[in-house]
Amino acid sequence: MSRLLFDLCAADPALRFSPYCWRVKLALKHKGLDFNTVPWRFQEKERLAFAYPDGAVPRTVPVLQEPDGTVVTDSLAIFAHLDRVYPEQPLLGDAMASARLTFIRYWSEALVAPAIMRIILMDLFAILGPEDQEYFRKSREARLGKTLEDFCDPEVGQTQLAKALAPLRLSLGEQPYLDGAQPAAADYLAFATFMWPYVATGNALLPKEGPLNAWFSRMLEQFDGFAAAAPRVI
Amino acid sequence: MSRLLFDLCAADPALRFSPYCWRVKLALKHKGLDFNTVPWRFQEKERLAFAYPDGAVPRTVPVLQEPDGTVVTDSLAIFAHLDRVYPEQPLLGDAMASARLTFIRYWSEALVAPAIMRIILMDLFAILGPEDQEYFRKSREARLGKTLEDFCDPEVGQTQLAKALAPLRLSLGEQPYLDGAQPAAADYLAFATFMWPYVATGNALLPKEGPLNAWFSRMLEQFDGFAAAAPRVI
């Protein structure tokens, strides 16, 4: 039995845009582990029933199924699982490093991702299949409290994003990776956030030069160009 | 010879508002080291000549002078120095933890401090002595490209600050300190940023309840209420 990762896809199953799934794909590569991805769409909640016993919701990806049958959900739980089972090449690091990662995670989720969402929302909607579009519109409009069209505002999003990027840009002006000399969990978390627009729109939404651009390019080339080889909307 | 820390003060020498100096005072307490502070004002560049050989500028505090005569400037260089000379109770942690601290540092300097500055600038100006006011106005207006009065905008600052605080609030909703179960460098860096308005205006500019408020209160009480005992403008 091989290692399987359920990975969100667009109408085109080759388009894998989920930042949470990207975190895990990069973490698996970091550990040098082989895996196959299983394309999964928003509407296919039933297919994840095996991973969410007791009817737990929401059923979302990433879901990792190990060769021994172990199933782990949630990107950060998967990081912790990988560090426990494959302790070489730590992702999270010790207790202090791991606690600081929590901060970087919430920076990416609370400051960066909402800015990107404002920019790419309608592009993202456009690459989903009709059934997923219906689900996506309903669930996101309930969460946002407005229509997708009203929320999407690329100009506002770009201003928010430029601000939110400051600590990343300044850190990468001082050290090659967020995690120091080599990438680890903080880099995968941050980089995955930009793989989302990069796959869904062809544009990572980072400056065309400077430390952010250099870091993104180096991250694309990690693991023999693993992320660079990802199909994307051009 | 005792351990000395040159510490920025207002016209009233008891008012110590510098976030960079607060970082170091908390780091020294973390290491359990005794020290005396030397009140220092913006204009007293000559008094720091011993710490900046070769005419290096800018001459700023914190400046730490160890009992053996060692002099260290710059808050993060002082953290590294303390970890090297007093390795018990690490501040920075290992290479990975330390690399992630860089990010938290730039979050506080690039996203939080500018928002606070917009809110408290004129209050801060008001507590300086006349000579320092002249220096402060000249140097800050050159840096900001506008008058202090034009830059200060508490309403805009409050909006910026509320946004910038999201990753701190979410992290502290999950763990007692940024550094996990116990505070270390990340907590001192972040907390010092709020000691700045707390001392200079009497208001730490944090929500009156919730995880941010609870963390700030716990940090005030650390080391037998060291920060809580700091004189401040009421």
Short mmCIF file of C-alpha atoms in Angstrom, two decimals:
data_model
loop_
_atom_site.label_atom_id
_atom_site.label_comp_id
_atom_site.label_asym_id
_atom_site.label_seq_id
_atom_site.Cartn_x
_atom_site.Cartn_y
_atom_site.Cartn_z
CA MET A 1 0.00 0.00 0.00
CA SER A 2 1.46 3.35 -0.94
CA ARG A 3 1.33 6.64 0.95
CA LEU A 4 -1.65 8.71 -0.24
CA LEU A 5 -2.39 12.39 0.07
CA PHE A 6 -5.89 13.62 -0.77
CA ASP A 7 -5.23 16.89 -2.56
CA LEU A 8 -7.79 19.53 -3.55
CA CYS A 9 -8.13 20.06 -7.32
CA ALA A 10 -9.96 22.31 -9.75
CA ALA A 11 -12.26 21.17 -12.58
CA ASP A 12 -8.96 20.22 -14.25
CA PRO A 13 -7.63 17.54 -11.88
CA ALA A 14 -4.05 18.61 -12.63
CA LEU A 15 -4.60 22.02 -10.96
CA ARG A 16 -3.75 21.63 -7.27
CA PHE A 17 -4.10 25.01 -5.61
CA SER A 18 -4.82 24.34 -1.91
CA PRO A 19 -2.22 26.03 0.32
CA TYR A 20 -2.96 23.53 3.11
CA CYS A 21 -2.23 20.64 0.75
CA TRP A 22 0.91 22.37 -0.53
CA ARG A 23 2.20 22.58 3.04
CA VAL A 24 1.95 18.82 3.32
CA LYS A 25 3.38 17.98 -0.12
CA LEU A 26 6.46 20.06 0.69
CA ALA A 27 6.73 18.52 4.16
CA LEU A 28 6.65 15.01 2.65
CA LYS A 29 9.37 15.99 0.16
CA HIS A 30 11.37 17.50 3.05
CA LYS A 31 11.27 14.10 4.76
CA GLY A 32 12.24 12.35 1.53
CA LEU A 33 9.03 10.31 1.57
CA ASP A 34 7.35 8.97 -1.56
CA PHE A 35 3.65 9.60 -1.95
CA ASN A 36 0.85 9.62 -4.47
CA THR A 37 -1.76 12.34 -4.51
CA VAL A 38 -5.46 11.62 -4.93
CA PRO A 39 -7.31 14.48 -6.61
CA TRP A 40 -10.30 15.52 -4.51
CA ARG A 41 -12.99 18.15 -5.02
CA PHE A 42 -14.89 20.27 -2.49
CA GLN A 43 -18.11 18.35 -3.04
CA GLU A 44 -16.64 14.90 -2.40
CA LYS A 45 -17.18 14.93 1.38
CA GLU A 46 -18.27 11.28 1.36
CA ARG A 47 -14.92 10.11 0.05
CA LEU A 48 -13.28 11.48 3.22
CA ALA A 49 -15.64 9.66 5.61
CA PHE A 50 -12.85 7.15 6.45
CA ALA A 51 -10.72 10.00 7.80
CA TYR A 52 -13.41 11.69 9.88
CA PRO A 53 -14.98 9.06 12.12
CA ASP A 54 -17.92 9.87 14.38
CA GLY A 55 -19.28 12.15 11.69
CA ALA A 56 -16.75 14.87 12.57
CA VAL A 57 -16.99 17.93 10.34
CA PRO A 58 -15.80 19.76 8.38
CA ARG A 59 -14.35 17.06 6.16
CA THR A 60 -11.49 18.74 4.38
CA VAL A 61 -8.14 18.00 2.85
CA PRO A 62 -5.25 17.47 3.33
CA VAL A 63 -5.81 13.89 4.44
CA LEU A 64 -2.72 11.72 4.65
CA GLN A 65 -2.98 7.94 4.59
CA GLU A 66 0.24 6.20 5.57
CA PRO A 67 1.31 2.81 4.13
CA ASP A 68 0.49 1.20 7.50
CA GLY A 69 -3.07 2.55 7.33
CA THR A 70 -2.58 5.46 9.77
CA VAL A 71 -4.74 8.40 8.71
CA VAL A 72 -3.94 11.98 9.72
CA THR A 73 -5.95 15.12 8.88
CA ASP A 74 -5.04 18.82 9.26
CA SER A 75 -1.80 20.17 7.86
CA LEU A 76 -0.18 21.00 11.19
CA ALA A 77 -1.21 17.70 12.74
CA ILE A 78 0.41 16.05 9.72
CA PHE A 79 3.64 18.02 10.33
CA ALA A 80 3.66 16.82 13.95
CA HIS A 81 2.92 13.27 12.86
CA LEU A 82 5.78 13.33 10.33
CA ASP A 83 8.24 14.65 12.92
CA ARG A 84 7.17 11.94 15.37
CA VAL A 85 7.36 9.03 12.93
CA TYR A 86 10.26 10.28 10.79
CA PRO A 87 12.38 12.34 13.20
CA GLU A 88 15.23 12.99 10.74
CA GLN A 89 15.10 16.47 9.15
CA PRO A 90 12.77 18.13 11.68
CA LEU A 91 9.95 20.28 10.36
CA LEU A 92 8.63 21.87 13.55
CA GLY A 93 11.80 21.85 15.63
CA ASP A 94 11.90 21.87 19.43
CA ALA A 95 9.19 23.31 21.69
CA MET A 96 10.41 26.90 21.33
CA ALA A 97 10.80 26.73 17.55
CA SER A 98 7.42 25.07 17.25
CA ALA A 99 5.74 27.73 19.41
CA ARG A 100 7.19 30.46 17.18
CA LEU A 101 5.91 28.61 14.12
CA THR A 102 2.38 29.09 15.48
CA PHE A 103 2.87 32.83 15.06
CA ILE A 104 4.10 32.50 11.46
CA ARG A 105 1.18 30.21 10.69
CA TYR A 106 -1.34 32.77 11.91
CA TRP A 107 0.42 35.58 10.10
CA SER A 108 -0.03 33.62 6.87
CA GLU A 109 -3.64 32.66 7.64
CA ALA A 110 -4.91 35.92 9.13
CA LEU A 111 -2.92 38.58 7.24
CA VAL A 112 -1.66 37.09 3.98
CA ALA A 113 -4.37 34.66 2.90
CA PRO A 114 -7.28 37.13 3.27
CA ALA A 115 -5.37 39.68 1.16
CA ILE A 116 -4.70 37.07 -1.54
CA MET A 117 -8.34 35.95 -1.39
CA ARG A 118 -9.49 39.50 -2.16
CA ILE A 119 -7.26 39.49 -5.23
CA ILE A 120 -7.87 36.04 -6.71
CA LEU A 121 -11.35 35.08 -5.56
CA MET A 122 -13.08 35.30 -8.95
CA ASP A 123 -10.12 33.67 -10.76
CA LEU A 124 -10.29 30.82 -8.29
CA PHE A 125 -14.04 30.51 -8.74
CA ALA A 126 -13.57 30.34 -12.50
CA ILE A 127 -11.35 27.24 -12.43
CA LEU A 128 -13.79 25.16 -10.36
CA GLY A 129 -16.28 22.75 -11.90
CA PRO A 130 -20.00 23.74 -11.86
CA GLU A 131 -20.88 21.62 -8.80
CA ASP A 132 -17.92 22.92 -6.84
CA GLN A 133 -18.76 26.48 -7.89
CA GLU A 134 -22.19 26.12 -6.32
CA TYR A 135 -20.70 24.72 -3.08
CA PHE A 136 -17.91 27.29 -3.04
CA ARG A 137 -20.25 30.24 -3.55
CA LYS A 138 -22.67 29.08 -0.87
CA SER A 139 -20.07 28.25 1.80
CA ARG A 140 -17.83 31.28 1.16
CA GLU A 141 -20.67 33.79 0.90
CA ALA A 142 -21.99 32.53 4.25
CA ARG A 143 -18.52 32.95 5.76
CA LEU A 144 -17.78 36.35 4.18
CA GLY A 145 -21.24 37.79 4.73
CA LYS A 146 -21.30 39.12 1.14
CA THR A 147 -21.29 37.89 -2.43
CA LEU A 148 -18.04 36.69 -3.97
CA GLU A 149 -18.24 39.57 -6.42
CA ASP A 150 -18.63 42.12 -3.62
CA PHE A 151 -15.75 40.69 -1.60
CA CYS A 152 -13.29 40.41 -4.47
CA ASP A 153 -11.35 43.67 -4.73
CA PRO A 154 -7.88 43.19 -6.23
CA GLU A 155 -6.78 46.77 -5.58
CA VAL A 156 -7.60 46.64 -1.87
CA GLY A 157 -6.09 43.16 -1.68
CA GLN A 158 -2.82 44.31 -3.24
CA THR A 159 -2.49 47.12 -0.69
CA GLN A 160 -3.20 44.72 2.18
CA LEU A 161 -0.78 42.16 0.79
CA ALA A 162 2.07 44.65 0.32
CA LYS A 163 1.75 45.59 3.99
CA ALA A 164 1.44 42.03 5.28
CA LEU A 165 4.58 40.97 3.39
CA ALA A 166 6.90 43.38 5.25
CA PRO A 167 8.10 40.95 7.95
CA LEU A 168 8.70 38.21 5.37
CA ARG A 169 10.65 40.56 3.11
CA LEU A 170 12.76 41.92 5.96
CA SER A 171 13.48 38.43 7.34
CA LEU A 172 14.54 37.14 3.94
CA GLY A 173 16.79 40.15 3.53
CA GLU A 174 18.76 38.78 6.48
CA GLN A 175 18.69 35.02 6.07
CA PRO A 176 18.14 32.69 3.09
CA TYR A 177 15.05 31.02 4.56
CA LEU A 178 12.53 31.78 7.30
CA ASP A 179 13.98 28.76 9.07
CA GLY A 180 17.58 29.91 8.64
CA ALA A 181 20.13 28.29 6.35
CA GLN A 182 17.70 25.61 5.13
CA PRO A 183 13.94 25.59 4.66
CA ALA A 184 11.67 23.80 7.12
CA ALA A 185 8.07 24.17 8.33
CA ALA A 186 7.97 27.98 8.39
CA ASP A 187 9.14 28.18 4.79
CA TYR A 188 6.68 25.54 3.63
CA LEU A 189 3.81 27.30 5.41
CA ALA A 190 4.65 30.65 3.89
CA PHE A 191 5.55 29.34 0.45
CA ALA A 192 2.36 27.24 0.23
CA THR A 193 0.35 30.43 0.67
CA PHE A 194 1.84 31.79 -2.56
CA MET A 195 1.53 28.50 -4.47
CA TRP A 196 -2.21 29.05 -4.13
CA PRO A 197 -2.36 32.14 -6.43
CA TYR A 198 0.58 30.82 -8.46
CA VAL A 199 -1.36 27.68 -9.47
CA ALA A 200 -4.80 29.30 -9.63
CA THR A 201 -3.81 32.41 -11.59
CA GLY A 202 -0.23 31.92 -12.78
CA ASN A 203 0.94 34.80 -10.55
CA ALA A 204 2.43 34.30 -7.08
CA LEU A 205 1.62 37.96 -6.29
CA LEU A 206 5.16 38.66 -5.07
CA PRO A 207 7.42 41.51 -6.21
CA LYS A 208 9.31 40.76 -9.43
CA GLU A 209 12.67 41.31 -7.75
CA GLY A 210 14.28 41.46 -4.33
CA PRO A 211 14.50 38.94 -1.49
CA LEU A 212 10.87 37.74 -1.74
CA ASN A 213 11.23 36.90 -5.39
CA ALA A 214 14.61 35.22 -4.86
CA TRP A 215 13.21 33.11 -2.01
CA PHE A 216 10.13 32.09 -4.00
CA SER A 217 12.34 31.04 -6.91
CA ARG A 218 14.60 29.00 -4.63
CA MET A 219 11.58 27.33 -3.05
CA LEU A 220 10.18 26.45 -6.49
CA GLU A 221 13.47 24.70 -7.27
CA GLN A 222 13.66 22.69 -4.04
CA PHE A 223 13.44 18.90 -4.40
CA ASP A 224 14.46 18.89 -8.06
CA GLY A 225 11.96 21.57 -8.98
CA PHE A 226 8.98 19.84 -7.39
CA ALA A 227 6.82 22.96 -7.02
CA ALA A 228 8.11 24.48 -10.27
CA ALA A 229 6.75 21.44 -12.13
CA ALA A 230 3.19 21.93 -10.80
CA PRO A 231 0.69 22.58 -13.59
CA ARG A 232 -0.85 26.01 -13.27
CA VAL A 233 -3.20 28.40 -15.03
CA ILE A 234 -1.11 30.52 -17.37
CA MET B 1 31.76 47.19 38.85
CA SER B 2 28.07 46.53 38.38
CA ARG B 3 26.22 45.65 35.19
CA LEU B 4 24.90 48.83 33.57
CA LEU B 5 22.18 49.34 31.00
CA PHE B 6 21.87 52.73 29.34
CA ASP B 7 18.11 53.22 29.12
CA LEU B 8 16.24 55.93 27.21
CA CYS B 9 14.22 58.28 29.42
CA ALA B 10 11.79 61.18 29.08
CA ALA B 11 12.19 64.63 30.68
CA ASP B 12 11.21 62.76 33.85
CA PRO B 13 14.11 60.31 34.25
CA ALA B 14 11.76 57.74 35.80
CA LEU B 15 9.83 57.34 32.53
CA ARG B 16 11.56 54.60 30.51
CA PHE B 17 9.60 54.04 27.32
CA SER B 18 12.04 52.61 24.75
CA PRO B 19 10.83 49.24 23.42
CA TYR B 20 14.41 48.30 22.50
CA CYS B 21 15.54 48.93 26.07
CA TRP B 22 12.53 47.03 27.45
CA ARG B 23 13.57 44.02 25.39
CA VAL B 24 16.93 44.00 27.14
CA LYS B 25 15.63 44.68 30.65
CA LEU B 26 13.30 41.69 30.34
CA ALA B 27 16.08 39.55 28.87
CA LEU B 28 18.35 40.39 31.80
CA LYS B 29 15.58 39.48 34.25
CA HIS B 30 15.00 36.24 32.28
CA LYS B 31 18.64 35.34 32.90
CA GLY B 32 18.35 36.27 36.56
CA LEU B 33 21.07 38.91 36.21
CA ASP B 34 21.31 42.00 38.40
CA PHE B 35 21.73 45.33 36.66
CA ASN B 36 21.44 49.04 37.16
CA THR B 37 19.96 51.30 34.54
CA VAL B 38 21.52 54.61 33.56
CA PRO B 39 18.94 57.13 32.35
CA TRP B 40 19.94 58.49 28.97
CA ARG B 41 18.34 61.07 26.66
CA PHE B 42 18.30 61.31 22.86
CA GLN B 43 20.66 64.28 22.85
CA GLU B 44 23.37 62.65 24.94
CA LYS B 45 25.23 61.06 22.05
CA GLU B 46 28.62 61.91 23.54
CA ARG B 47 27.95 59.79 26.63
CA LEU B 48 27.74 56.71 24.38
CA ALA B 49 31.06 57.34 22.63
CA PHE B 50 32.69 54.52 24.65
CA ALA B 51 30.24 52.03 23.10
CA TYR B 52 30.61 53.18 19.50
CA PRO B 53 34.31 53.24 18.66
CA ASP B 54 35.56 54.45 15.29
CA GLY B 55 32.85 57.12 15.33
CA ALA B 56 30.20 54.56 14.35
CA VAL B 57 26.70 56.04 14.15
CA PRO B 58 23.92 56.14 15.07
CA ARG B 59 24.73 56.08 18.76
CA THR B 60 21.62 54.67 20.39
CA VAL B 61 20.52 52.70 23.38
CA PRO B 62 20.29 50.01 24.63
CA VAL B 63 23.96 49.81 25.55
CA LEU B 64 24.91 47.08 27.99
CA GLN B 65 28.14 47.28 29.96
CA GLU B 66 29.03 44.03 31.69
CA PRO B 67 30.89 43.88 35.04
CA ASP B 68 34.02 42.69 33.16
CA GLY B 69 33.91 45.79 30.95
CA THR B 70 32.43 44.09 27.86
CA VAL B 71 30.16 46.51 26.02
CA VAL B 72 27.37 45.35 23.70
CA THR B 73 25.00 47.52 21.68
CA ASP B 74 21.79 46.63 19.80
CA SER B 75 19.01 44.68 21.51
CA LEU B 76 19.32 41.53 19.44
CA ALA B 77 23.11 41.48 19.68
CA ILE B 78 22.62 41.75 23.45
CA PHE B 79 20.24 38.76 23.38
CA ALA B 80 22.87 36.73 21.49
CA HIS B 81 25.59 37.90 23.88
CA LEU B 82 23.52 36.89 26.92
CA ASP B 83 22.82 33.43 25.48
CA ARG B 84 26.52 32.96 24.75
CA VAL B 85 27.81 34.08 28.15
CA TYR B 86 24.88 32.84 30.28
CA PRO B 87 23.59 29.78 28.41
CA GLU B 88 21.06 28.76 31.07
CA GLN B 89 17.46 29.78 30.24
CA PRO B 90 17.94 30.38 26.51
CA LEU B 91 16.42 33.48 24.98
CA LEU B 92 16.92 32.87 21.27
CA GLY B 93 16.90 29.07 21.23
CA ASP B 94 18.56 26.93 18.59
CA ALA B 95 19.23 27.97 14.98
CA MET B 96 15.67 27.21 13.82
CA ALA B 97 13.99 28.94 16.76
CA SER B 98 16.30 31.91 16.35
CA ALA B 99 15.56 32.17 12.61
CA ARG B 100 11.81 32.22 13.35
CA LEU B 101 12.39 34.94 15.96
CA THR B 102 13.69 37.16 13.14
CA PHE B 103 10.21 37.04 11.61
CA ILE B 104 8.49 37.96 14.88
CA ARG B 105 10.97 40.78 15.37
CA TYR B 106 10.15 42.28 11.96
CA TRP B 107 6.44 41.83 12.51
CA SER B 108 6.76 43.95 15.66
CA GLU B 109 9.03 46.54 14.01
CA ALA B 110 7.36 46.84 10.61
CA LEU B 111 3.67 46.24 11.37
CA VAL B 112 3.05 46.94 15.05
CA ALA B 113 5.44 49.78 15.93
CA PRO B 114 4.43 52.05 13.00
CA ALA B 115 0.77 51.65 13.95
CA ILE B 116 1.52 52.50 17.58
CA MET B 117 3.65 55.45 16.45
CA ARG B 118 0.70 56.90 14.54
CA ILE B 119 -1.37 56.71 17.72
CA ILE B 120 1.04 57.98 20.38
CA LEU B 121 3.44 60.25 18.52
CA MET B 122 2.25 63.54 20.01
CA ASP B 123 1.88 62.04 23.50
CA LEU B 124 5.43 60.77 23.25
CA PHE B 125 6.65 64.16 22.05
CA ALA B 126 4.94 65.81 25.01
CA ILE B 127 6.89 63.88 27.67
CA LEU B 128 10.32 64.76 26.25
CA GLY B 129 12.41 67.65 27.53
CA PRO B 130 12.75 70.75 25.28
CA GLU B 131 16.18 69.78 23.89
CA ASP B 132 15.05 66.26 23.13
CA GLN B 133 11.87 67.58 21.53
CA GLU B 134 13.94 69.60 19.10
CA TYR B 135 16.12 66.57 18.25
CA PHE B 136 13.12 64.24 18.06
CA ARG B 137 11.15 66.54 15.76
CA LYS B 138 14.07 67.09 13.41
CA SER B 139 15.17 63.44 13.15
CA ARG B 140 11.66 61.96 12.95
CA GLU B 141 10.32 64.50 10.49
CA ALA B 142 13.29 63.76 8.21
CA ARG B 143 12.56 60.03 8.47
CA LEU B 144 8.78 60.33 8.06
CA GLY B 145 8.89 62.98 5.33
CA LYS B 146 6.17 64.99 7.11
CA THR B 147 5.57 66.92 10.29
CA LEU B 148 4.89 65.00 13.50
CA GLU B 149 1.42 66.55 13.56
CA ASP B 150 0.67 65.39 10.02
CA PHE B 151 1.90 61.85 10.67
CA CYS B 152 0.07 61.36 13.97
CA ASP B 153 -3.38 59.93 13.24
CA PRO B 154 -4.72 57.82 16.11
CA GLU B 155 -7.76 56.61 14.19
CA VAL B 156 -5.73 55.26 11.27
CA GLY B 157 -3.20 53.83 13.72
CA GLN B 158 -5.88 51.97 15.67
CA THR B 159 -7.18 50.36 12.48
CA GLN B 160 -3.66 49.33 11.44
CA LEU B 161 -2.90 48.03 14.92
CA ALA B 162 -6.08 45.94 15.17
CA LYS B 163 -5.11 44.22 11.92
CA ALA B 164 -1.47 43.72 12.83
CA LEU B 165 -2.39 42.10 16.15
CA ALA B 166 -4.29 39.18 14.58
CA PRO B 167 -1.40 36.66 14.54
CA LEU B 168 -0.46 37.53 18.13
CA ARG B 169 -4.05 37.17 19.31
CA LEU B 170 -4.56 33.86 17.52
CA SER B 171 -1.24 32.45 18.78
CA LEU B 172 -2.02 33.40 22.36
CA GLY B 173 -5.42 31.78 22.01
CA GLU B 174 -3.55 28.50 21.57
CA GLN B 175 -0.57 28.73 23.89
CA PRO B 176 0.20 30.78 27.02
CA TYR B 177 3.22 32.54 25.49
CA LEU B 178 4.60 33.17 22.02
CA ASP B 179 7.49 30.94 23.07
CA GLY B 180 5.20 28.18 24.37
CA ALA B 181 4.75 27.27 28.01
CA GLN B 182 7.19 29.93 29.25
CA PRO B 183 8.16 33.34 27.88
CA ALA B 184 11.47 33.88 26.11
CA ALA B 185 12.83 36.23 23.44
CA ALA B 186 9.69 36.34 21.26
CA ASP B 187 7.53 37.32 24.22
CA TYR B 188 9.99 39.98 25.38
CA LEU B 189 10.21 41.44 21.86
CA ALA B 190 6.45 41.61 21.48
CA PHE B 191 5.71 42.72 25.04
CA ALA B 192 8.36 45.47 24.90
CA THR B 193 6.51 46.97 21.93
CA PHE B 194 3.45 47.50 24.14
CA MET B 195 5.44 48.75 27.14
CA TRP B 196 6.29 51.70 24.92
CA PRO B 197 2.71 53.13 24.79
CA TYR B 198 1.99 51.77 28.28
CA VAL B 199 4.76 53.89 29.82
CA ALA B 200 4.40 56.89 27.51
CA THR B 201 0.60 57.18 27.62
CA GLY B 202 -0.61 54.82 30.35
CA ASN B 203 -2.40 52.68 27.73
CA ALA B 204 -0.87 49.52 26.23
CA LEU B 205 -3.32 49.81 23.29
CA LEU B 206 -4.45 46.20 23.65
CA PRO B 207 -8.05 44.98 23.91
CA LYS B 208 -9.45 45.15 27.45
CA GLU B 209 -10.19 41.42 27.47
CA GLY B 210 -9.29 38.21 25.70
CA PRO B 211 -5.96 36.44 25.18
CA LEU B 212 -3.94 39.59 24.37
CA ASN B 213 -5.00 41.27 27.56
CA ALA B 214 -4.41 38.12 29.64
CA TRP B 215 -0.91 37.70 28.16
CA PHE B 216 -0.01 41.36 28.73
CA SER B 217 -1.13 41.08 32.36
CA ARG B 218 0.91 37.91 32.87
CA MET B 219 3.94 39.55 31.32
CA LEU B 220 3.57 42.59 33.59
CA GLU B 221 3.66 40.25 36.59
CA GLN B 222 6.75 38.28 35.49
CA PHE B 223 9.83 38.61 37.71
CA ASP B 224 7.87 39.75 40.77
CA GLY B 225 5.98 42.38 38.82
CA PHE B 226 9.08 43.98 37.30
CA ALA B 227 7.29 45.64 34.36
CA ALA B 228 4.15 46.36 36.42
CA ALA B 229 6.28 48.45 38.76
CA ALA B 230 7.57 50.72 35.97
CA PRO B 231 6.55 54.36 36.44
CA ARG B 232 4.28 55.54 33.65
CA VAL B 233 2.23 58.49 32.53
CA ILE B 234 -1.25 58.07 33.95
#
